[in-house]
PDB file of C-alpha atoms in Angstrom:
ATOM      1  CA  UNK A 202       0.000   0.000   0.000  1.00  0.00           C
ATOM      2  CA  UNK A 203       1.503   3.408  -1.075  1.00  0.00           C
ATOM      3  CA  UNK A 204       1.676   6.530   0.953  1.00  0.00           C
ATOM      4  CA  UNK A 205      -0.744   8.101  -0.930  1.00  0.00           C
ATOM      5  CA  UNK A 206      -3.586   5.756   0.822  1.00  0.00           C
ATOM      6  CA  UNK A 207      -2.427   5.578   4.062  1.00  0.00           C
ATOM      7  CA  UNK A 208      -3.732   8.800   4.423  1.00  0.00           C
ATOM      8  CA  UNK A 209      -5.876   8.170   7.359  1.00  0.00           C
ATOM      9  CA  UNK A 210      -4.741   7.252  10.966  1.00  0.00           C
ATOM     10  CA  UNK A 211      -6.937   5.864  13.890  1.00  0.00           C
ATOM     11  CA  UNK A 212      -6.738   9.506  15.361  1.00  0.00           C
ATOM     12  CA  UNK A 213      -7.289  11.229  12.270  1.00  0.00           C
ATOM     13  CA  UNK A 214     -10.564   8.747  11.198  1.00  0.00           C
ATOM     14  CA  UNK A 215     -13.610  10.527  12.467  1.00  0.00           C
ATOM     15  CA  UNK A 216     -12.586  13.706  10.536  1.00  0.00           C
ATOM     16  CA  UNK A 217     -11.860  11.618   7.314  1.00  0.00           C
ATOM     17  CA  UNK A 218     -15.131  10.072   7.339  1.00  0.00           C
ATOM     18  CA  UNK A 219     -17.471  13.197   8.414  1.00  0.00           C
ATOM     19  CA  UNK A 220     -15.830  14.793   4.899  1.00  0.00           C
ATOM     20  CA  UNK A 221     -17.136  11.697   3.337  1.00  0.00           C
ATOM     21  CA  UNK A 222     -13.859  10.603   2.563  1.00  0.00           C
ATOM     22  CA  UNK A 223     -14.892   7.121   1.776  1.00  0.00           C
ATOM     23  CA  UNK A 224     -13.425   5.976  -1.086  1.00  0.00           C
ATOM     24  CA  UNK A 225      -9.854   6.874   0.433  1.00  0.00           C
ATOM     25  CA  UNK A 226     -10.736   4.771   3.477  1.00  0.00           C
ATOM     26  CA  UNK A 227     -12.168   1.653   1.601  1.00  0.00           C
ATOM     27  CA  UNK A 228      -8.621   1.860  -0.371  1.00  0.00           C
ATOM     28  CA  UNK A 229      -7.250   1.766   2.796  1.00  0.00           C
ATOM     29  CA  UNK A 230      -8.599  -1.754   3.965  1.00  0.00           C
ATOM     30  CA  UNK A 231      -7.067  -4.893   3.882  1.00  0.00           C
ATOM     31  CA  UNK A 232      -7.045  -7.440   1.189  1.00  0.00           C
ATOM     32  CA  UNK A 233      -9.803  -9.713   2.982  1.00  0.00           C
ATOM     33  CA  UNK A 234     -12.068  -6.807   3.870  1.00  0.00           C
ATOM     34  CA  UNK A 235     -12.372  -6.353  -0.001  1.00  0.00           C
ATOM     35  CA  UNK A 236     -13.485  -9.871  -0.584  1.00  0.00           C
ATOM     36  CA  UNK A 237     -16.511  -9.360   1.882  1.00  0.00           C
ATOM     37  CA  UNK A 238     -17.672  -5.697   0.189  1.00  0.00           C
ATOM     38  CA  UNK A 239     -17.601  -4.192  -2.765  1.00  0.00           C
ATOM     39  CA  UNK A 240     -17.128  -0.723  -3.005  1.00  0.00           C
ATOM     40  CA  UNK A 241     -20.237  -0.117  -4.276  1.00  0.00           C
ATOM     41  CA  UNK A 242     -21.392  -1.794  -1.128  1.00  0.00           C
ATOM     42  CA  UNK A 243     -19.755   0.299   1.050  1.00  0.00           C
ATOM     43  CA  UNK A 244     -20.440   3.761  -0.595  1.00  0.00           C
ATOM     44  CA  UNK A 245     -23.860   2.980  -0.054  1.00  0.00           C
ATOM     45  CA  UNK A 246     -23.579   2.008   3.675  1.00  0.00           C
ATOM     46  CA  UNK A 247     -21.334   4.925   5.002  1.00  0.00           C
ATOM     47  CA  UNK A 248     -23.122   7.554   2.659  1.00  0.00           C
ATOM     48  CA  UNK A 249     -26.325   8.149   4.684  1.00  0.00           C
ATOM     49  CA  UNK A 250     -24.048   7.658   8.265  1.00  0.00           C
ATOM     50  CA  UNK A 251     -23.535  11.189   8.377  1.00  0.00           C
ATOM     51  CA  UNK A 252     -26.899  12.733   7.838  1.00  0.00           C
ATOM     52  CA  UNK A 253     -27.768  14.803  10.996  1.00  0.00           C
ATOM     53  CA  UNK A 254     -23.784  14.208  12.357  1.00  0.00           C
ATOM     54  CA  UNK A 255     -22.039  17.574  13.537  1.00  0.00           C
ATOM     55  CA  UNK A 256     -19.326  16.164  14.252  1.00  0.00           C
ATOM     56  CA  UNK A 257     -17.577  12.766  15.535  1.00  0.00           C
ATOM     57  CA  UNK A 258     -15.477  12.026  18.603  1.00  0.00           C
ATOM     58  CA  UNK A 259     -12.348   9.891  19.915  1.00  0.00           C
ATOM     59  CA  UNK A 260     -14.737   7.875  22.243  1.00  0.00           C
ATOM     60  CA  UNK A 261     -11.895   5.123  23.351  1.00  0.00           C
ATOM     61  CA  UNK A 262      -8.290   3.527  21.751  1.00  0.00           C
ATOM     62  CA  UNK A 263      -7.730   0.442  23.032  1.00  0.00           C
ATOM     63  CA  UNK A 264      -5.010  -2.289  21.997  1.00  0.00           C
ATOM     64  CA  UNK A 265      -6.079  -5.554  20.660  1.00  0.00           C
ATOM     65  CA  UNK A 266      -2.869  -7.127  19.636  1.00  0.00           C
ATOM     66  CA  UNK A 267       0.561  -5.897  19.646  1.00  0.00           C
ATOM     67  CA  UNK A 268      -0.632  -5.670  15.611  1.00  0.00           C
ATOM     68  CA  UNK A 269      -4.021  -4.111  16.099  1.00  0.00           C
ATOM     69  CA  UNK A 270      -5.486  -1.142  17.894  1.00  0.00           C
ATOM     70  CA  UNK A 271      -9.400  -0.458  17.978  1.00  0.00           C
ATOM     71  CA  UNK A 272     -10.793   3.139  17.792  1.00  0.00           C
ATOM     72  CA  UNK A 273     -14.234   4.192  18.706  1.00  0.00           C
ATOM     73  CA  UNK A 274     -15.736   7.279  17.487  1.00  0.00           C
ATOM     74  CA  UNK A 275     -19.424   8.623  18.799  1.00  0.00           C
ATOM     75  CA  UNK A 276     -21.367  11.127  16.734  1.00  0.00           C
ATOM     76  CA  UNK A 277     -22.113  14.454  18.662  1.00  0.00           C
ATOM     77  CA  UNK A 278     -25.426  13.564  20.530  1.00  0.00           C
ATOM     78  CA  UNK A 279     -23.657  10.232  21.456  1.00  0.00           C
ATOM     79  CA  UNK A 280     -26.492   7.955  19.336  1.00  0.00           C
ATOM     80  CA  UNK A 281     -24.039   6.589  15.971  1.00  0.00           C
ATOM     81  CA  UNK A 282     -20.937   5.072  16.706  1.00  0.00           C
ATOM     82  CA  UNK A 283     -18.016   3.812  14.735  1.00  0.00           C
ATOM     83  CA  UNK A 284     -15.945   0.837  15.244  1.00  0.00           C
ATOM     84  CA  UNK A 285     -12.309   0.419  13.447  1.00  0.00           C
ATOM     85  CA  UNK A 286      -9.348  -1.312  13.821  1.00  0.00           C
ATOM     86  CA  UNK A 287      -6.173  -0.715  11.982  1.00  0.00           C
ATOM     87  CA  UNK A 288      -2.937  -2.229  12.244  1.00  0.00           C
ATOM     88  CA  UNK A 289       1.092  -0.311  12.169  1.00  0.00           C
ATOM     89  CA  UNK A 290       1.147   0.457   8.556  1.00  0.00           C
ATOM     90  CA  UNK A 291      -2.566   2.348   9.038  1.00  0.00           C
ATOM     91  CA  UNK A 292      -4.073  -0.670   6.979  1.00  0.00           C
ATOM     92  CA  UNK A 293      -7.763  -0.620   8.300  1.00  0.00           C
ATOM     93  CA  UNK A 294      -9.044  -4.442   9.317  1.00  0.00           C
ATOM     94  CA  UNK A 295     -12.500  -3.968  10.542  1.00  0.00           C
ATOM     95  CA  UNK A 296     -15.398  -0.955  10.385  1.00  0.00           C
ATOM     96  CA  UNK A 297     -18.523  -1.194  12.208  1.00  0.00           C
ATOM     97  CA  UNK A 298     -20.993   1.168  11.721  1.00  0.00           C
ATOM     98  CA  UNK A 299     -23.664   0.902  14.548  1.00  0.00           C
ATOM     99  CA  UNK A 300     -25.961   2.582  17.123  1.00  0.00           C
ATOM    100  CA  UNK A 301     -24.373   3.224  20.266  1.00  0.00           C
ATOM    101  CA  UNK A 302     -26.559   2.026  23.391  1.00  0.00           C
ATOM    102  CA  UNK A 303     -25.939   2.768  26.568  1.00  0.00           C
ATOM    103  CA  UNK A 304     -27.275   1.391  30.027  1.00  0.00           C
ATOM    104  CA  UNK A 305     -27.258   4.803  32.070  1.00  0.00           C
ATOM    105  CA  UNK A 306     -29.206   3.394  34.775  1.00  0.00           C
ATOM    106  CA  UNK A 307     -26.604   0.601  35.522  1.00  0.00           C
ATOM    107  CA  UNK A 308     -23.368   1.807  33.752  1.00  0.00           C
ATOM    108  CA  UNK A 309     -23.659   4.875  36.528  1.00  0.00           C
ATOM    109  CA  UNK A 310     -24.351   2.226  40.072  1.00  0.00           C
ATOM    110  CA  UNK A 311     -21.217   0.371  40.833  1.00  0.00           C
ATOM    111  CA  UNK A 312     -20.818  -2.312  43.092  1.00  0.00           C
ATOM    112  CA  UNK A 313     -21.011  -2.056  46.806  1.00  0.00           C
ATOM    113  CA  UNK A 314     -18.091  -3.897  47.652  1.00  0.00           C
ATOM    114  CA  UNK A 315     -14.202  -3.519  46.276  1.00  0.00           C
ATOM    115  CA  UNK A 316     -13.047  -6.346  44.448  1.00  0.00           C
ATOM    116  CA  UNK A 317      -9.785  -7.137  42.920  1.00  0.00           C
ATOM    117  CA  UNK A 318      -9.045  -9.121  39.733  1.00  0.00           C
ATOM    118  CA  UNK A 319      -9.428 -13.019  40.441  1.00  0.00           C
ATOM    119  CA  UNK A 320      -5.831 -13.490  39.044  1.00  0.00           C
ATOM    120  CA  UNK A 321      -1.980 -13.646  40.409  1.00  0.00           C
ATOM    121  CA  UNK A 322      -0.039 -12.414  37.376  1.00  0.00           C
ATOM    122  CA  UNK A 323      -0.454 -10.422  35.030  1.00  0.00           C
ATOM    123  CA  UNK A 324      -2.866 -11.204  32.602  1.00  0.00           C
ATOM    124  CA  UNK A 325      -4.853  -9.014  29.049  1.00  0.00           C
ATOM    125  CA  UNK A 326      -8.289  -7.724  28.868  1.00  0.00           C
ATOM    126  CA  UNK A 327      -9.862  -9.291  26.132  1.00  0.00           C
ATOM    127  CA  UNK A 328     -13.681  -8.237  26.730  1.00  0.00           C
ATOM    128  CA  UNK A 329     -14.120  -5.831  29.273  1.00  0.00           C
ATOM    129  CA  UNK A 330     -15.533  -2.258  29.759  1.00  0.00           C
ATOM    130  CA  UNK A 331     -18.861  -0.103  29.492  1.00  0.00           C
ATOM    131  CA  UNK A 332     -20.124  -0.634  25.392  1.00  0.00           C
ATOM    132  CA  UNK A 333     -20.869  -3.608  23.204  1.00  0.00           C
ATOM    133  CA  UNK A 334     -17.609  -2.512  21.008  1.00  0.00           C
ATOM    134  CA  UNK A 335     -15.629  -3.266  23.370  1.00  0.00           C
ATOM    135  CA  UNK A 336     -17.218  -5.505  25.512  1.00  0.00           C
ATOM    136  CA  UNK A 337     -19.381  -8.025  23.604  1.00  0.00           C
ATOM    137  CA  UNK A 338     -21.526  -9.059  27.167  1.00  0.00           C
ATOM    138  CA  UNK A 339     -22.468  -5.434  27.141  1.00  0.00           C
ATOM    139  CA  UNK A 340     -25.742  -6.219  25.601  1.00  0.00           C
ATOM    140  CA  UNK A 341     -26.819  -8.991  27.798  1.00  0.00           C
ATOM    141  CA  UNK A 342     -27.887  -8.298  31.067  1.00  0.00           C
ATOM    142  CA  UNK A 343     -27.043 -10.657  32.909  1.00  0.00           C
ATOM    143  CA  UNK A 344     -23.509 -10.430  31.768  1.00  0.00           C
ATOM    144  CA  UNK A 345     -23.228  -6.931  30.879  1.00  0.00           C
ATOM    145  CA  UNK A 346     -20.178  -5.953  32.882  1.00  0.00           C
ATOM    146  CA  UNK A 347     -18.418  -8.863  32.810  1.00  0.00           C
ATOM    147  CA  UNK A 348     -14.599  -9.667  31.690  1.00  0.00           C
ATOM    148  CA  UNK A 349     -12.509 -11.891  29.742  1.00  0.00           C
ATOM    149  CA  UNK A 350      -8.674 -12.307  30.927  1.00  0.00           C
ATOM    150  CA  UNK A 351      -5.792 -14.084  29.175  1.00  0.00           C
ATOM    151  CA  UNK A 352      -2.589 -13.809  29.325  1.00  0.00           C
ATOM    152  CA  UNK A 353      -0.573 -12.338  26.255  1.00  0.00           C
ATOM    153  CA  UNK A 354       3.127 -12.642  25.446  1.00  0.00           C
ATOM    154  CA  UNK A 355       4.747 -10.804  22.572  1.00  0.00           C
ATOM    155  CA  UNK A 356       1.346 -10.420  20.991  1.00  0.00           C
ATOM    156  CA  UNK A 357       0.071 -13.795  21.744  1.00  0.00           C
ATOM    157  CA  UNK A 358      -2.101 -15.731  24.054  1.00  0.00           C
ATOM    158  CA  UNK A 359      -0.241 -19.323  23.105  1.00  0.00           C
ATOM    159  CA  UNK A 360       3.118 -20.621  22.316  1.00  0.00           C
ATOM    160  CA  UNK A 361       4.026 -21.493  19.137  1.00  0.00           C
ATOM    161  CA  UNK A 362       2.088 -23.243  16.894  1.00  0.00           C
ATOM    162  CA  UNK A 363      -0.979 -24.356  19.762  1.00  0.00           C
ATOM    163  CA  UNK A 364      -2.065 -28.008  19.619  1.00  0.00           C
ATOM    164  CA  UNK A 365      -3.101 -28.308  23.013  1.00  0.00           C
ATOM    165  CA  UNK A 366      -4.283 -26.346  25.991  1.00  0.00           C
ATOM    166  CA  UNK A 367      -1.193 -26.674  27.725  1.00  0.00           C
ATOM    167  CA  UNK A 368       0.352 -24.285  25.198  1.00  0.00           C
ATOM    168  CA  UNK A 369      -1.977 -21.369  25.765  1.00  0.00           C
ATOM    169  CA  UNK A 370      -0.301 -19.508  29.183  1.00  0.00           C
ATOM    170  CA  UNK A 371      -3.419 -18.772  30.792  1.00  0.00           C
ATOM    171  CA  UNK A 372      -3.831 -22.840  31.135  1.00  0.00           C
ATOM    172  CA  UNK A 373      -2.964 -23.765  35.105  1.00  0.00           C
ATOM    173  CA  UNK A 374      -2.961 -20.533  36.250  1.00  0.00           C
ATOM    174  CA  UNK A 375      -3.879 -19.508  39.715  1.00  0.00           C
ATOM    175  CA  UNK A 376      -7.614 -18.031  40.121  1.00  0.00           C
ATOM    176  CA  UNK A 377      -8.189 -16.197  43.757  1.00  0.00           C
ATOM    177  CA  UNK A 378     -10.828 -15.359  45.302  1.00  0.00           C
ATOM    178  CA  UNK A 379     -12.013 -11.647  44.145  1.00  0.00           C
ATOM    179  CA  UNK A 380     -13.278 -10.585  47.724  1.00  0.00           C
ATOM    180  CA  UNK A 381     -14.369 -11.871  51.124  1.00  0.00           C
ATOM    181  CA  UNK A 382     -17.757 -14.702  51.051  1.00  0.00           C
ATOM    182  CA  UNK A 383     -18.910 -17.814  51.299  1.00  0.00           C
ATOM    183  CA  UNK A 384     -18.967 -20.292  48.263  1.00  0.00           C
ATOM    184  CA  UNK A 385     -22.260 -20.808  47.200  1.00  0.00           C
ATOM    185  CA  UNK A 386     -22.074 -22.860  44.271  1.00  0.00           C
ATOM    186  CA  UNK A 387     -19.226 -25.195  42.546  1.00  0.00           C
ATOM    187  CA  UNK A 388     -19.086 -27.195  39.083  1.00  0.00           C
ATOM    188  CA  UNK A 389     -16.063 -28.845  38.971  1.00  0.00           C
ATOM    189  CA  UNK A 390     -15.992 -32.211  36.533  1.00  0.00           C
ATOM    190  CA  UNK A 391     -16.850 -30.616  33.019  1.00  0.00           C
ATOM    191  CA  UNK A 392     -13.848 -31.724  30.875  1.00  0.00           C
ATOM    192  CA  UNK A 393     -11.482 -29.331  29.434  1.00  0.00           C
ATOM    193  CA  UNK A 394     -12.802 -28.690  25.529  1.00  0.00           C
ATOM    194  CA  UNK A 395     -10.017 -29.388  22.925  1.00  0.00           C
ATOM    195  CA  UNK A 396      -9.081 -27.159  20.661  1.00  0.00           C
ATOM    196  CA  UNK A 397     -11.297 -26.115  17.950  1.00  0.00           C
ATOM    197  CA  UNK A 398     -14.675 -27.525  20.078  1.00  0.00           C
ATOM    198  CA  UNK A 399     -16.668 -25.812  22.316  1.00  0.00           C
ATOM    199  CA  UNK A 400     -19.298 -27.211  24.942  1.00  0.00           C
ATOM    200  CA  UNK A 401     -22.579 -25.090  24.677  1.00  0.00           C
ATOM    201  CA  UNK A 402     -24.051 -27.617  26.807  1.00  0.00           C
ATOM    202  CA  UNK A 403     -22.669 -26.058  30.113  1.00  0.00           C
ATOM    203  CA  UNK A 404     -21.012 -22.877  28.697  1.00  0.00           C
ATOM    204  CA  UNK A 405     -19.743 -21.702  32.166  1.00  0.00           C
ATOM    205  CA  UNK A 406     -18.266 -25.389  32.149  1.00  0.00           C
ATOM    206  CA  UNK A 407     -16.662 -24.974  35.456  1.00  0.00           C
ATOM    207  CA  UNK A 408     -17.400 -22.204  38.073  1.00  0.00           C
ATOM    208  CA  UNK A 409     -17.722 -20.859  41.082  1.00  0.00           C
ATOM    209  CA  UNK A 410     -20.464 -18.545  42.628  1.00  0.00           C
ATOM    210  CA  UNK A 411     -19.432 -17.081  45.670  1.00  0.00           C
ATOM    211  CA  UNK A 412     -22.002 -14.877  48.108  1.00  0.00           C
ATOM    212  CA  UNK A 413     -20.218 -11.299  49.678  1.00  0.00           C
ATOM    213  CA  UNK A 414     -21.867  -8.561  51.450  1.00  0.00           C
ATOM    214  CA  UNK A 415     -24.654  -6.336  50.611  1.00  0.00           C
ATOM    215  CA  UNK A 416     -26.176  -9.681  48.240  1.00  0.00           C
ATOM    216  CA  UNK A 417     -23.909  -9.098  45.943  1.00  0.00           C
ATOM    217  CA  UNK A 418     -22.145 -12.313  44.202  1.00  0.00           C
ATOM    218  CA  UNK A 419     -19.338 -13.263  42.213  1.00  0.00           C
ATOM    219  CA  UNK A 420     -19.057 -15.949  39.248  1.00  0.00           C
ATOM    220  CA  UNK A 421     -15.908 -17.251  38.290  1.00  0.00           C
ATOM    221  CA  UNK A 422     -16.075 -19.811  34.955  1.00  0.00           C
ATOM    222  CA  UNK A 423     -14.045 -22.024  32.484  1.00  0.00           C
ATOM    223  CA  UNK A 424     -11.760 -23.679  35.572  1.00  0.00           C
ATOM    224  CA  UNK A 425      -9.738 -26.389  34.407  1.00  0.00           C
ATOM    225  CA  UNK A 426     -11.340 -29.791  35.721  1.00  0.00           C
ATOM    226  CA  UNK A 427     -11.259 -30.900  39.029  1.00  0.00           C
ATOM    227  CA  UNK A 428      -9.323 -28.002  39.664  1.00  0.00           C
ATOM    228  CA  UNK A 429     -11.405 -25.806  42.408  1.00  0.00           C
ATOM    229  CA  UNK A 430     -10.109 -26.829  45.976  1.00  0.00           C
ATOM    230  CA  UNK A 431     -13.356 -24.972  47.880  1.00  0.00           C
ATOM    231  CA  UNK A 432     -16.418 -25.880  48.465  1.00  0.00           C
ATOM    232  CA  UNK A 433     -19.678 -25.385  48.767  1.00  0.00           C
ATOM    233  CA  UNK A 434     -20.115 -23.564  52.419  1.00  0.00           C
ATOM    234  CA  UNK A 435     -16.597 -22.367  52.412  1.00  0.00           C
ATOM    235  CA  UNK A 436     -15.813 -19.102  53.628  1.00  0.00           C
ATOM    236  CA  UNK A 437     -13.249 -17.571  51.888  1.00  0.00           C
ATOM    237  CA  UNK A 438     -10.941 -14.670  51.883  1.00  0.00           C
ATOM    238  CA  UNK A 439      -9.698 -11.994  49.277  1.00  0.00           C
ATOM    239  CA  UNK A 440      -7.212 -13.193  47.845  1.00  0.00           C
ATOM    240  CA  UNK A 441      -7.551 -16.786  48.647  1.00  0.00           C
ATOM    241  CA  UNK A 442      -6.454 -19.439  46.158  1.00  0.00           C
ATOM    242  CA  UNK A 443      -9.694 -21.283  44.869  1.00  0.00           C
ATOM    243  CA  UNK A 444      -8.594 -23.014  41.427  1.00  0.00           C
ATOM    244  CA  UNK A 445      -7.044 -23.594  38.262  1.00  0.00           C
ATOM    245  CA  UNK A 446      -8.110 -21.321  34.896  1.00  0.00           C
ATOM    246  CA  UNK A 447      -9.032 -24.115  32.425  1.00  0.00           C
ATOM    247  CA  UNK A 448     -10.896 -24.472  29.011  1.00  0.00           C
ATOM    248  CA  UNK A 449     -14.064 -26.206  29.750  1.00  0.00           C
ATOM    249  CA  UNK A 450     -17.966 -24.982  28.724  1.00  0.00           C
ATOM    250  CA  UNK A 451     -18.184 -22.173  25.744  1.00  0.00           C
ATOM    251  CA  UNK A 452     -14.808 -21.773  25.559  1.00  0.00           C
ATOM    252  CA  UNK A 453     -12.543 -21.465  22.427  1.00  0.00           C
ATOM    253  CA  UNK A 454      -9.606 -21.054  24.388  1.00  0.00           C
ATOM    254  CA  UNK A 455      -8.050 -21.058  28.281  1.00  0.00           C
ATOM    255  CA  UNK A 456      -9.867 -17.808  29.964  1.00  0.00           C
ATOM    256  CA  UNK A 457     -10.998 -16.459  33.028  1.00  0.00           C
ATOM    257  CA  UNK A 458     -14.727 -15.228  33.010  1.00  0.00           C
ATOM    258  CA  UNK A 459     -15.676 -13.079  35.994  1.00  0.00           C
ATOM    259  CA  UNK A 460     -18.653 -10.734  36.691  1.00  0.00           C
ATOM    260  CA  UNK A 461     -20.335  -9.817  39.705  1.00  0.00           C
ATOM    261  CA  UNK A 462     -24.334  -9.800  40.401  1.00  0.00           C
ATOM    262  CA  UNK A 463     -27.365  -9.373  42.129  1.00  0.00           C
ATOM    263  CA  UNK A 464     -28.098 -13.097  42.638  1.00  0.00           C
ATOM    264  CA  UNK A 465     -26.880 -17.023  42.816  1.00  0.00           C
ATOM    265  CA  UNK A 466     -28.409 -17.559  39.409  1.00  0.00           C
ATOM    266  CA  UNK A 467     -26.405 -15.813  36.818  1.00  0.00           C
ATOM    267  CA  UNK A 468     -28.920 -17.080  34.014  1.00  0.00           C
ATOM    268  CA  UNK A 469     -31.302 -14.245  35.218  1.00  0.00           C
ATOM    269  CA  UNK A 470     -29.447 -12.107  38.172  1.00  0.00           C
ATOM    270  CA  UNK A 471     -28.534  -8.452  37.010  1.00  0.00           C
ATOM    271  CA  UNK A 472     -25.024  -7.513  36.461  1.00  0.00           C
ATOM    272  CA  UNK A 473     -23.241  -5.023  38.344  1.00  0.00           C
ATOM    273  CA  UNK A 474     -20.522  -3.236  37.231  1.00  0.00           C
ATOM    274  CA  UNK A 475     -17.637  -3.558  39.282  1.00  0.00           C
ATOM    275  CA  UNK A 476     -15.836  -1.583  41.670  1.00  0.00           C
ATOM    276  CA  UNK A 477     -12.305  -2.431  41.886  1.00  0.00           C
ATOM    277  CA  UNK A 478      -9.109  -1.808  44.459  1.00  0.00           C
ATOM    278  CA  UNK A 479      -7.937   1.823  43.939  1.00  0.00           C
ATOM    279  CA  UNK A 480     -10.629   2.856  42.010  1.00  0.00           C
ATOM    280  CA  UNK A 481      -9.459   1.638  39.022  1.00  0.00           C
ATOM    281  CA  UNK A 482     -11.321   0.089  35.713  1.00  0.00           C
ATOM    282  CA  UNK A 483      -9.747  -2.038  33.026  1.00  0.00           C
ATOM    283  CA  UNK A 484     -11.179  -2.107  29.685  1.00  0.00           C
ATOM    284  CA  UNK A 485     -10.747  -4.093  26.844  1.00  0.00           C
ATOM    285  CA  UNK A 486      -7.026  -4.360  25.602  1.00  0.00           C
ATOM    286  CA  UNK A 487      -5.409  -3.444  28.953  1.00  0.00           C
ATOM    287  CA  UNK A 488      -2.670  -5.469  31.049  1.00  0.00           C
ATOM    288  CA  UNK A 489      -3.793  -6.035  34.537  1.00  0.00           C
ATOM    289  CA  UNK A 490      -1.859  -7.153  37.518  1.00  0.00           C
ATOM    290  CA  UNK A 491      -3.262  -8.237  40.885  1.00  0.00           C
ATOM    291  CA  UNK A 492      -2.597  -4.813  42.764  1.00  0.00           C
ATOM    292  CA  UNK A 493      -5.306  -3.897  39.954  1.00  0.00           C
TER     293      UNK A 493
END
């Protein structure tokens, strides 16, 4: 790709496209966005976009991959938004145009309690934060502030070429206890998925619940098997060791999934968005440590 297209930047985007700039940024796409829409295609879907738009702005940058970064960019009154990822050389992998919604009735109550990150090292956001760009349980209730955590190296969540779960780092790592309760709940024999299948079954495959103060709970899912060493009636303590992360239930690869609720049944208990040590909140495509 020639200088002359990589005209457009991440920060530069929202101006590009409010000028209607669009046949410079469809030039500027990669190979395989090309395949899936034609030009034509996409003149006619980002044409009408703008009607009624003053003006758009930098919403959020977050980092996918060391070879990706995602940009979000909100229309003036907050209603359009646009999702976009490019890579180092400005290339542009993905564009989303989409409504933004917003949840201001829970995105503005946060949790009663202070929890902390149920990890020991330092581990990657991979879903995680207050919009369905970022965070794809945004739109479900029940789920809508939970996270995803793996753990990256140099741009990757595995070694090598992966052929088992062993080779992903997040497999056998320590999972802790994200505040003081009582365990309420345990699933501990669903067998780690294989690569490449899935169990929608039992998609928290195995999990935790755990009961803290002011009725709020805690779920914890995808432990490896037979790895959670508390049970049911436990009390437990911030910080405590409780498990193994694993790959079992909906899983496509070694993750922690944790959120924190209004009830013991996550299938219809509200999600609460989460108030962590030092007042701090990860989003999608940050590096978290425990003191986080």
């Amino acid at each position: 790709m020639n200088n002359i297209q990589r005209c457009i930047t991440g920060e530069t985007f929202g101006a590009k496209f409010l000028k209607g700039e669009f046949q410079s940024i469809y030039n500027q796409t990669a190979s395989n966005f090309k395949e899936m829409i034609t030009i034509e295609q996409f003149m006619e879907l980002t044409s009408s976009f703008n009607t009624g738009v003053q003006n758009y702005s930098l919403e959020s940058e977050t980092r996918l991959t060391d070879h990706l970064r995602h940009y979000l960019w909100l229309d003036n009154e907050g209603i359009k938004a646009i999702s976009v990822t490019f890579d180092p050389e400005d290339v542009i992998h993905s564009l989303l145009l989409a409504p933004y919604e917003t949840y201001p009735e829970t995105d503005n109550q946060l949790s009663k309690n202070t929890y902390m990150m149920p990890i020991q090292d330092e581990w990657f956001v991979f879903w995680g934060g207050a919009n369905q760009f970022i965070n794809y349980h945004y739109e479900i209730e029940e789920q809508r502030y939970a996270y995803d955590l793996v753990i990256v190296k140099d741009g990757h969540s595995y070694r090598d070429t992966p052929t088992s779960n062993e080779d992903f780092y997040a497999f056998n790592k320590e999972v802790v206890a994200p505040c003081d309760g009582r365990v309420v709940k345990v699933v501990n024999s669903i067998v780690d998925n294989e690569l490449g299948s899935t169990n929608v079954s039992n998609p928290e495959g195995n999990y935790i619940i755990i009961q803290h103060a002011n009725n709020e709970y805690s779920l914890i899912a995808h432990f490896k098997q037979n790895s959670i060493i508390v049970e049911e009636g436990h009390t437990i303590k911030q910080n405590q060791l409780i498990g193994l992360c694993g790959n079992s239930g909906n899983s496509s690869e070694p993750h922690i999934h944790f959120q924190v609720m209004y009830s013991d049944n996550h299938y219809n208990g509200k999600s609460i968005r989460i108030r962590f040590l030092g007042d701090y909140e990860p989003i999608q495509g940050d590096f978290i440590k425990p003191s986080n």
